[in-house]
Coordinates of C-alpha atoms in Angstrom, one line a residue:
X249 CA 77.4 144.1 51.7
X250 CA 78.6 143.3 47.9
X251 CA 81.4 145.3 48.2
X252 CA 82.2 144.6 51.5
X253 CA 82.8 141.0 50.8
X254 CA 85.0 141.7 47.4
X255 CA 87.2 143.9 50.2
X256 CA 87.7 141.2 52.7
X257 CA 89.1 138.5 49.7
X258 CA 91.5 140.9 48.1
X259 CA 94.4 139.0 50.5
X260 CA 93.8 135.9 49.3
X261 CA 94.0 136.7 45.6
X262 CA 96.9 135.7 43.5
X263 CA 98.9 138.5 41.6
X264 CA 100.0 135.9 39.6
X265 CA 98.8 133.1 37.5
X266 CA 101.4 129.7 37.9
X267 CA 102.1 127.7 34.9
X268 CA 103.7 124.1 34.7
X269 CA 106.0 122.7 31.4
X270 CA 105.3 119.6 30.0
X271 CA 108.4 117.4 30.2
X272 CA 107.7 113.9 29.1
X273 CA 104.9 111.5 27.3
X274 CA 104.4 108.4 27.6
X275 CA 101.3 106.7 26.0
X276 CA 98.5 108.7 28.1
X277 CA 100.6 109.7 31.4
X278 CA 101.8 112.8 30.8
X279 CA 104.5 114.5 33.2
X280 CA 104.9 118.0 34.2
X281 CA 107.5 120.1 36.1
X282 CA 104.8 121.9 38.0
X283 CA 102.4 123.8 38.4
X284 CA 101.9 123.6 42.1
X285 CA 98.5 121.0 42.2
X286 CA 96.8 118.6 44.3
X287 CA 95.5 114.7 43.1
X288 CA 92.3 115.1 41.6
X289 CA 93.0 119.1 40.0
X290 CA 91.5 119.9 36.8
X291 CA 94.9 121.1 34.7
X292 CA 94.6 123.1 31.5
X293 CA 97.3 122.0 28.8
X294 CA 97.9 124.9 25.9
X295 CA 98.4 123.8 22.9
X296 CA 98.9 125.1 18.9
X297 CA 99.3 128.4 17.6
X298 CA 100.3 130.9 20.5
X299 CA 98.3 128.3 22.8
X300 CA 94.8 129.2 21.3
X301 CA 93.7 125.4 22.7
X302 CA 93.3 124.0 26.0
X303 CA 93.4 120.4 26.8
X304 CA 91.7 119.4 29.9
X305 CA 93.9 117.1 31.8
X306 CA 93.6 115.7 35.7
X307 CA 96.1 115.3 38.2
X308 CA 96.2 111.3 38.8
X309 CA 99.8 111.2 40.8
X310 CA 103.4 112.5 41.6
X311 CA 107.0 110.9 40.6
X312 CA 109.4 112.8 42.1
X313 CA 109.2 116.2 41.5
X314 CA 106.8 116.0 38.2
X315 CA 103.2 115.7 38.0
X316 CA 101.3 113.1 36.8
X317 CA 98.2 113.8 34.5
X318 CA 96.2 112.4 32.3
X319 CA 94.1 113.6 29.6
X320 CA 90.1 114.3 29.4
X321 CA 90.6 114.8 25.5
X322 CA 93.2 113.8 22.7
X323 CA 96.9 114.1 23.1
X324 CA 98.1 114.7 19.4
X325 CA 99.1 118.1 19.8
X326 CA 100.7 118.2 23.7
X327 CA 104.5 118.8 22.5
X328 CA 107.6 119.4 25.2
X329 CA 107.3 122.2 27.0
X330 CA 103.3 123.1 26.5
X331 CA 102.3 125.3 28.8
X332 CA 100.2 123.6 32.4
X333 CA 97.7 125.8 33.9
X334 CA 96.3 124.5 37.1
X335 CA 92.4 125.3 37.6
X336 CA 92.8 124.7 42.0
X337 CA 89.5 123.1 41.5
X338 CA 88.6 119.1 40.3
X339 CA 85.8 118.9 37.7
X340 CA 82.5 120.2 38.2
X341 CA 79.5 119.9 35.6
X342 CA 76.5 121.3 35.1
X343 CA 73.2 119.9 36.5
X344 CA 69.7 120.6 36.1
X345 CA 66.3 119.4 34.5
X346 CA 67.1 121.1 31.5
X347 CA 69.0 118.3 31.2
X348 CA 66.5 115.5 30.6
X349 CA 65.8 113.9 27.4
X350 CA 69.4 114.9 26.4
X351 CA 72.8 113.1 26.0
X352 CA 75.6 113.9 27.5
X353 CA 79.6 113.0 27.7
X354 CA 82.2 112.1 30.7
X355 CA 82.4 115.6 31.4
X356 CA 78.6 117.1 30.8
X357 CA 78.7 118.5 27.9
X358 CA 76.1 117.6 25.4
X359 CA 77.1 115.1 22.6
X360 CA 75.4 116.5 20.0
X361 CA 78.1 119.8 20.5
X362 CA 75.0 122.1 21.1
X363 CA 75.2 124.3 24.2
X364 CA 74.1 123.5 27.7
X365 CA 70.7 125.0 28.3
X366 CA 70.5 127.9 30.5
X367 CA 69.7 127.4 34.5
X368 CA 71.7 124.7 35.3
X369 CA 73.5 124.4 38.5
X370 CA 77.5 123.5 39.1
X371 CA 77.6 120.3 40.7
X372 CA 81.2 118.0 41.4
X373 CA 81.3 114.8 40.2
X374 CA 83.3 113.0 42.9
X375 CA 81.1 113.1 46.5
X376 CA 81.5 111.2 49.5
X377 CA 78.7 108.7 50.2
X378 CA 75.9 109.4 52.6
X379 CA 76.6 108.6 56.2
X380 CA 75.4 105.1 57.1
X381 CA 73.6 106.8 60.0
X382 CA 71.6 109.3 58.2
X383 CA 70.4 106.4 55.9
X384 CA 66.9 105.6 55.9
X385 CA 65.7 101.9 55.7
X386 CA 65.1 100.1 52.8
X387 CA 61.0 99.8 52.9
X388 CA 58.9 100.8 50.1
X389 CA 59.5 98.5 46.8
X390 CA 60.4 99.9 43.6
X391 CA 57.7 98.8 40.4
X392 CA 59.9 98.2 37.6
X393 CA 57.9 97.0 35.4
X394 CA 59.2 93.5 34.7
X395 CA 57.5 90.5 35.9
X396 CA 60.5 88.4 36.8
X397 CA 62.0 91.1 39.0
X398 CA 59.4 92.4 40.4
X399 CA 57.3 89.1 41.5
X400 CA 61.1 86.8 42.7
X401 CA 63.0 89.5 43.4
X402 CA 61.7 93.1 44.6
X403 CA 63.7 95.4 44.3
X404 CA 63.5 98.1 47.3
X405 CA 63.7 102.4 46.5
X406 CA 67.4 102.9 47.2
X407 CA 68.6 99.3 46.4
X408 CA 71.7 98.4 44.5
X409 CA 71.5 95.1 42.0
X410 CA 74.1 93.9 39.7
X411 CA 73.3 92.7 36.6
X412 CA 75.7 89.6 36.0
X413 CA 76.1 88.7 32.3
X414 CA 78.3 87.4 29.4
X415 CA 78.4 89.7 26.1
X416 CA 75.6 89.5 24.1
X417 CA 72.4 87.9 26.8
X418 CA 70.5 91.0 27.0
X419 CA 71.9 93.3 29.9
X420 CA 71.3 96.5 27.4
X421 CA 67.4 95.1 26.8
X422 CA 66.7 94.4 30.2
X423 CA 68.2 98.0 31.9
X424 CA 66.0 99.4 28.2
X425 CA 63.2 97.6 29.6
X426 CA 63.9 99.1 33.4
X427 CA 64.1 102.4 31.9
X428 CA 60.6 102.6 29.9
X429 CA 58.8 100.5 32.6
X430 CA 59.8 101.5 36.3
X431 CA 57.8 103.9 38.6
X432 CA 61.2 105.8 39.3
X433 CA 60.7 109.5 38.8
X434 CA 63.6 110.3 36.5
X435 CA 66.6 107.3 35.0
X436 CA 70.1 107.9 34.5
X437 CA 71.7 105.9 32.3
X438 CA 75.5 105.6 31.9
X439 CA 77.1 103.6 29.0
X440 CA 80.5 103.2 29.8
X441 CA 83.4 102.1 27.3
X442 CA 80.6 101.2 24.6
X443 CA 80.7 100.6 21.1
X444 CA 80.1 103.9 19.4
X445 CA 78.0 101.7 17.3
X446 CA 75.5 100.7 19.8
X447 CA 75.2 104.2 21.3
X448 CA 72.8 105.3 19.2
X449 CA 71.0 101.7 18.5
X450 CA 70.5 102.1 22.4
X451 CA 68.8 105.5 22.4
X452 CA 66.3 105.1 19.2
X453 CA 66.1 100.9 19.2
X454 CA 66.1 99.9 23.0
X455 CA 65.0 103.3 24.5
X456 CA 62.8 105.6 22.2
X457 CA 61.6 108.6 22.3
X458 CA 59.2 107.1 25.3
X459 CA 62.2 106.3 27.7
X460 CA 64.9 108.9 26.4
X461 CA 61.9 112.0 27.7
X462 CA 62.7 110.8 31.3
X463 CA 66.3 109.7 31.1
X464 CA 69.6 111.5 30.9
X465 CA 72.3 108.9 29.2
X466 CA 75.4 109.9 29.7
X467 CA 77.9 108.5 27.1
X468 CA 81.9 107.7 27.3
X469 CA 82.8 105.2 24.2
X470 CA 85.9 102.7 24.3
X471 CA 87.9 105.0 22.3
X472 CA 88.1 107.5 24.4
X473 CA 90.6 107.7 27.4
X474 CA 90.8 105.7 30.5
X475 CA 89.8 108.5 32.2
X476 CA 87.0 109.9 30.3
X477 CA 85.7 106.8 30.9
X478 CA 86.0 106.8 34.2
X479 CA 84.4 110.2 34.3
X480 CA 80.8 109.3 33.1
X481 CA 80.6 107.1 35.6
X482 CA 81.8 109.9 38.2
X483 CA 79.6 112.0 36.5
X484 CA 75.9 110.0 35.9
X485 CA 76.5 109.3 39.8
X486 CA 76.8 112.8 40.3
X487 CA 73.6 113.4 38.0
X488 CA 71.6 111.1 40.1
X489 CA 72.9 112.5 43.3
X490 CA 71.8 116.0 42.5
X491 CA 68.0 114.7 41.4
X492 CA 68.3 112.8 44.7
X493 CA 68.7 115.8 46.8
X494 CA 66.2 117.5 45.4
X495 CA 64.2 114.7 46.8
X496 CA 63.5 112.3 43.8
X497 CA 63.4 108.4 43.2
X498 CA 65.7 108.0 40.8
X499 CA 67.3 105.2 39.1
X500 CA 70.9 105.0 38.3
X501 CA 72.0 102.3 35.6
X502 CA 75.5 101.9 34.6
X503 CA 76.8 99.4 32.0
X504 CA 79.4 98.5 32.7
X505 CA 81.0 98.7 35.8
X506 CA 83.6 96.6 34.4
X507 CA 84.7 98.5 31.9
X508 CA 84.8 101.6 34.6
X509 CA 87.5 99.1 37.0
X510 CA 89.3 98.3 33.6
X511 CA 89.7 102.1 32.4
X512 CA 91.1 102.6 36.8
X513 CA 93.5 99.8 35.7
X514 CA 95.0 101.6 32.7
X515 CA 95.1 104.6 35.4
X516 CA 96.9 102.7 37.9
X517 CA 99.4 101.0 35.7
X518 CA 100.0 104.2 33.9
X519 CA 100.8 106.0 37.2
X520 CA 103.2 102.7 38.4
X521 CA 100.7 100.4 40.5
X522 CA 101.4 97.0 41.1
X523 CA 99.1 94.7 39.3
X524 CA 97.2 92.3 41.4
X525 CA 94.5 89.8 40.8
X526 CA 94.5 89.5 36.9
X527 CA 96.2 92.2 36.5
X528 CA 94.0 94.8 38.5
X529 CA 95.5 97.7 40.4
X530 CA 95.1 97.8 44.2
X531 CA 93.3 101.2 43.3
X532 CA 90.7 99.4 41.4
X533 CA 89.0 97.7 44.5
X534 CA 89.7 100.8 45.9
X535 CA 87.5 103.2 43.8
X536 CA 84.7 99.9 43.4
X537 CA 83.1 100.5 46.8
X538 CA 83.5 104.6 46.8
X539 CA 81.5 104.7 43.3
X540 CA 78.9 101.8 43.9
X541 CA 78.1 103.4 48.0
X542 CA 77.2 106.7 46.6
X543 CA 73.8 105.2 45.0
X544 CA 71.5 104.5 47.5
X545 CA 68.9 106.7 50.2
X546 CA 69.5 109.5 52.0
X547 CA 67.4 111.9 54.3
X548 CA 65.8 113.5 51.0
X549 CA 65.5 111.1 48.3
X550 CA 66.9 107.6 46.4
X551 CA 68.8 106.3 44.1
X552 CA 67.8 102.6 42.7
X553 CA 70.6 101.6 40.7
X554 CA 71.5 98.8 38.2
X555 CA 75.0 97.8 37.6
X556 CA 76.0 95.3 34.6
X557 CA 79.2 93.3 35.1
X558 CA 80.3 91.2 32.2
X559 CA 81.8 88.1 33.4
X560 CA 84.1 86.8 31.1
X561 CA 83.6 83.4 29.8
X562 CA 80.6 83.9 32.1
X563 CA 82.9 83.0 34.9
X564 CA 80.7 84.2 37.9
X565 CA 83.9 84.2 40.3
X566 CA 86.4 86.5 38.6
X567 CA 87.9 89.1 40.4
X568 CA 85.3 92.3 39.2
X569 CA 82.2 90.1 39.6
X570 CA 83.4 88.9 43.0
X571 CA 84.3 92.4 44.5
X572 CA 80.7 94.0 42.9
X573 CA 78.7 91.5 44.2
X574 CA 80.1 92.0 47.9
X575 CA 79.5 95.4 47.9
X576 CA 75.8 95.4 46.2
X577 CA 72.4 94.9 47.9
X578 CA 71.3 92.0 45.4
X579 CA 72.0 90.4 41.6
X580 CA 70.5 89.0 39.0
X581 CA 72.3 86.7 36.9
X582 CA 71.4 86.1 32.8
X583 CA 72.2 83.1 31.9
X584 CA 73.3 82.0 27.8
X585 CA 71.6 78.9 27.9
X586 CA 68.1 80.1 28.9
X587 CA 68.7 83.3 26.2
X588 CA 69.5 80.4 23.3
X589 CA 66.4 78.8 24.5
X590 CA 64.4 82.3 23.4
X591 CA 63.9 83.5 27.2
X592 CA 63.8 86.6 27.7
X593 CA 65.2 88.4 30.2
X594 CA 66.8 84.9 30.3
X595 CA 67.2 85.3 34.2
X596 CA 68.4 82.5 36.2
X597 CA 66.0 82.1 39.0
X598 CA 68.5 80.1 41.4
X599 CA 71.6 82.3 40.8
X600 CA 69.7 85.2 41.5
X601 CA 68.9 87.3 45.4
X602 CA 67.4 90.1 46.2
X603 CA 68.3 90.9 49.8
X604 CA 66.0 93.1 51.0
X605 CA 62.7 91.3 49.1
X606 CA 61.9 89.6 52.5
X607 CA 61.2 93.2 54.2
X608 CA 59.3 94.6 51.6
X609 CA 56.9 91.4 50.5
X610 CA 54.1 90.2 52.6
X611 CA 54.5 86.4 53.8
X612 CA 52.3 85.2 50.8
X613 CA 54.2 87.0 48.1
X614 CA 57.4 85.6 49.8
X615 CA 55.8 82.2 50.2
X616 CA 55.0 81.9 46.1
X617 CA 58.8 83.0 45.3
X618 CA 60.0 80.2 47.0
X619 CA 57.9 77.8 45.7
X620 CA 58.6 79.1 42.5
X621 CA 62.7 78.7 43.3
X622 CA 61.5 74.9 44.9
X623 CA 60.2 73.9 41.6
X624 CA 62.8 75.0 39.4
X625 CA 65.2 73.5 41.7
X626 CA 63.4 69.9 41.3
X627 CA 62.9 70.0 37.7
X628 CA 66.5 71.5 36.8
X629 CA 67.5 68.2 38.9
X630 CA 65.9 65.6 37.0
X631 CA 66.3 67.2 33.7
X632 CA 68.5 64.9 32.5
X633 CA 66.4 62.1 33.4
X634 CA 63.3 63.6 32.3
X635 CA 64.6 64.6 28.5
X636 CA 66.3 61.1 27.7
X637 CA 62.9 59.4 28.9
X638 CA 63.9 57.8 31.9
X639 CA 62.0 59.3 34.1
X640 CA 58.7 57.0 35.1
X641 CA 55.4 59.7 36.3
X642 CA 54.5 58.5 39.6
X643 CA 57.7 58.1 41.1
X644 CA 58.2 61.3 42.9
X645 CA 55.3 63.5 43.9
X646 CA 57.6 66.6 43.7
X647 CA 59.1 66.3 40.6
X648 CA 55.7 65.5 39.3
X649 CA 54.3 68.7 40.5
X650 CA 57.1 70.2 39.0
X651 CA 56.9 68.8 35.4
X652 CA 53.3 70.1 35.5
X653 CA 54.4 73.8 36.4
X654 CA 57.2 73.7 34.8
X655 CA 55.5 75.4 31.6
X656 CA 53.8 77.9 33.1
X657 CA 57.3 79.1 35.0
X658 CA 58.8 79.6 32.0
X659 CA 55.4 81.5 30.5
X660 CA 55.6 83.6 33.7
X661 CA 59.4 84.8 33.3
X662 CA 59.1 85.4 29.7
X663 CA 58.8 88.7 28.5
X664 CA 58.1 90.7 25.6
X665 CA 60.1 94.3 25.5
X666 CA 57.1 95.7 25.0
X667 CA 55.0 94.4 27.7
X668 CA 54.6 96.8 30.8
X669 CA 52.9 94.9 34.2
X670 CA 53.4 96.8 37.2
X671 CA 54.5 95.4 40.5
X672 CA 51.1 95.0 41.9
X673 CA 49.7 93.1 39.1
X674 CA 52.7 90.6 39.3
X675 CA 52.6 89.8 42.9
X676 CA 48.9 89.2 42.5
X677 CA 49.7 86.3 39.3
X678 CA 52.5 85.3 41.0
X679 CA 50.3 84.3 44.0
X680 CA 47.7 83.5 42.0
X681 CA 49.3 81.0 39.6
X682 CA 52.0 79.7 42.3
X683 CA 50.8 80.5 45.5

């Protein structure tokens, strides 16, 4: 049978192996005359001493009659006329358990420049969604662990948040905090056009050894290329996708998506793209929805996923925040003011949904939310008033009641790092205390 199938492809092998010439360079786009490739191809460039290295590049365009691509790696030693040797394939990495606990780049290989463990399967990195048909309901809610989320705004098994925030409020605490805490079977973290700094005060300070033993992190720093970057996120979706069909809960966090759409703008000017809105490539809102829709359920399993946007200026409205939070199921915005007031997560309760909370909650649950949101409402009203003194008690029966709990909101959201409640035990003080 072996034999018999190595017989019947014989006609479609090549006698010959088709090489391209590098013609031009400029900044990252490098173009090619040849070798016959499609958008997307995984391209070898040979480079040095009788072409000993090989530079993985992709295949991002066509002007004329060169190719377009860009590089996975450095560019120092591409000179005119290196060798292009097309693969016929996109980028594939290797997936598997042996995977977990470990760190890994853009492309899957581990950071540390060990070798992959053995058993691991080939999986692509760029997949269609599942089809909105074969999607099953969002109905069972996810226990992540902190109180805030889980008690105002419950977060389903196979629901998409964003995570909207300034630099510097807490996004990396909060997705540390999801990691450790949640009731999701495996996490996949992707840390996207990071400080190399912070990479490892993530793992060993945020994470430990507790939360990196169920997490794969995949890492792609802001000095590598545009396209690298935009690779680990390609590639910590692919991660979670694979765990997902083997029928796992999984959660996906990603920080940032930002940084992902700017690395697909440098793509897209590189390759000629009109810029748009702020300078964004059509391409970028594009790619947006194809990467966030691949999180999500299927027939087999789920991916939970967290995405972090930083708004600029905390400007809720700019163009990335606006397109994310169309797309995703839900967001939770962390406000400055409440993190310089020592709340943490420093959640704002009014800017904040969950849209699916209302089918997963039962009508008390729901009922205590609200009146949470009511109170916080009244008091953030009469702040003013209240702080310079010239609010009288008696006045107003509601924003009495809500003077007197507004302490014990604030006691309720706050959270230590290190403080673990599961999603039963906060629905039961959140209706207890509030409902």
């Amino acid at each position: 049978m072996k034999a018999q199938s190595l017989i019947s492809s014989v006609p479609s092998l090549q006698p010959y192996k088709w090489y391209g010439k590098v013609s031009r360079v400029v900044g990252l786009m490098i173009e090619s005359i040849g070798p016959v490739a499609s958008v997307g191809e995984l391209c070898y460039i040979l480079v040095g001493k009788q072409n000993q290295t090989r530079v993985r590049a992709e295949v991002v365009g066509f002007r004329d009659e060169y190719v377009l691509l860009m590089p996975l790696n450095g560019i120092q030693e591409i000179a005119p006329g290196s060798l292009v040797e097309a693969t016929g394939s996109p980028l594939e990495i290797k997936v598997g358990s042996g995977l977990i606990g470990k760190v890994v780049d853009g492309c899957g290989e581990l950071l540390d420049q060990q070798k992959l463990p053995k058993g691991l399967t080939s999986f692509p990195t760029d997949n269609e969604p599942p089809n909105p048909l074969k999607r099953p309901r969002i109905e069972h809610a996810m226990s992540l662990g902190v109180r805030a989320i889980d008690s105002l705004f419950t977060v389903g098994k196979g629901q998409r948040i964003g995570i909207f925030a300034g630099s510097g409020v807490g996004k990396s605490t909060l997705l540390a905090m999801l990691a450790k805490n949640s009731s999701a079977d495996l996490n996949v973290i992707a840390l996207i056009g990071e400080r190399g700094r912070e990479v490892k005060d993530f793992i060993e300070r945020d994470l430990g050894a507790e939360g990196l033993s169920r997490t794969i992190l995949v890492v792609a720093t802001s000095d590598q290329p545009a396209l690298m970057r935009i690779k680990g996120a390609m590639t910590a979706t692919a991660i979670a996708e694979y765990f997902r069909n083997q029928g796992l809960d999984v959660n996906l966090m990603m920080d940032s998506v930002t940084r992902f759409a700017m690395a697909q703008r440098e793509v897209g000017l590189a390759t000629g793209e009109p810029p748009t809105t702020k300078g964004y490539t059509p391409s970028v809102f594009a790619m947006l929805p194809k990467l966030l829709e691949r999180s999500g359920t299927d027939a087999k399993g789920s991916i939970t996923a967290f995405y972090t946007v930083l708004v600029d200026g905390d400007d809720m409205n700019e163009p990335i925040a606006d397109a994310v939070r169309g797309i995703l199921d839900g967001h939770l915005v962390l406000d400055r003011k409440l993190a310089n007031k020592g709340q943490f997560p420093a959640i704002n309760v009014l800017k904040s949904v969950s849209r699916v909370m209302s089918d997963l909650v039962n009508p008390i649950h729901k009922q205590a939310a609200e009146r949470v949101r009511k109170l916080i409402a009244t008091y953030e009203e009469a702040e003013d008033l209240i702080n310079i003194g010239a609010y009288k008690r008696g006045s107003s029966k509601e924003i009495d009641e809500a003077i007197q709990a507004y302490p014990a909101i604030i006691e309720f959201l706050t959270q230590a790092t290190d403080e673990r409640m599961s999603f039963e035990e906060s629905a039961s003080l959140l209706m207890k205390q509030f409902g």
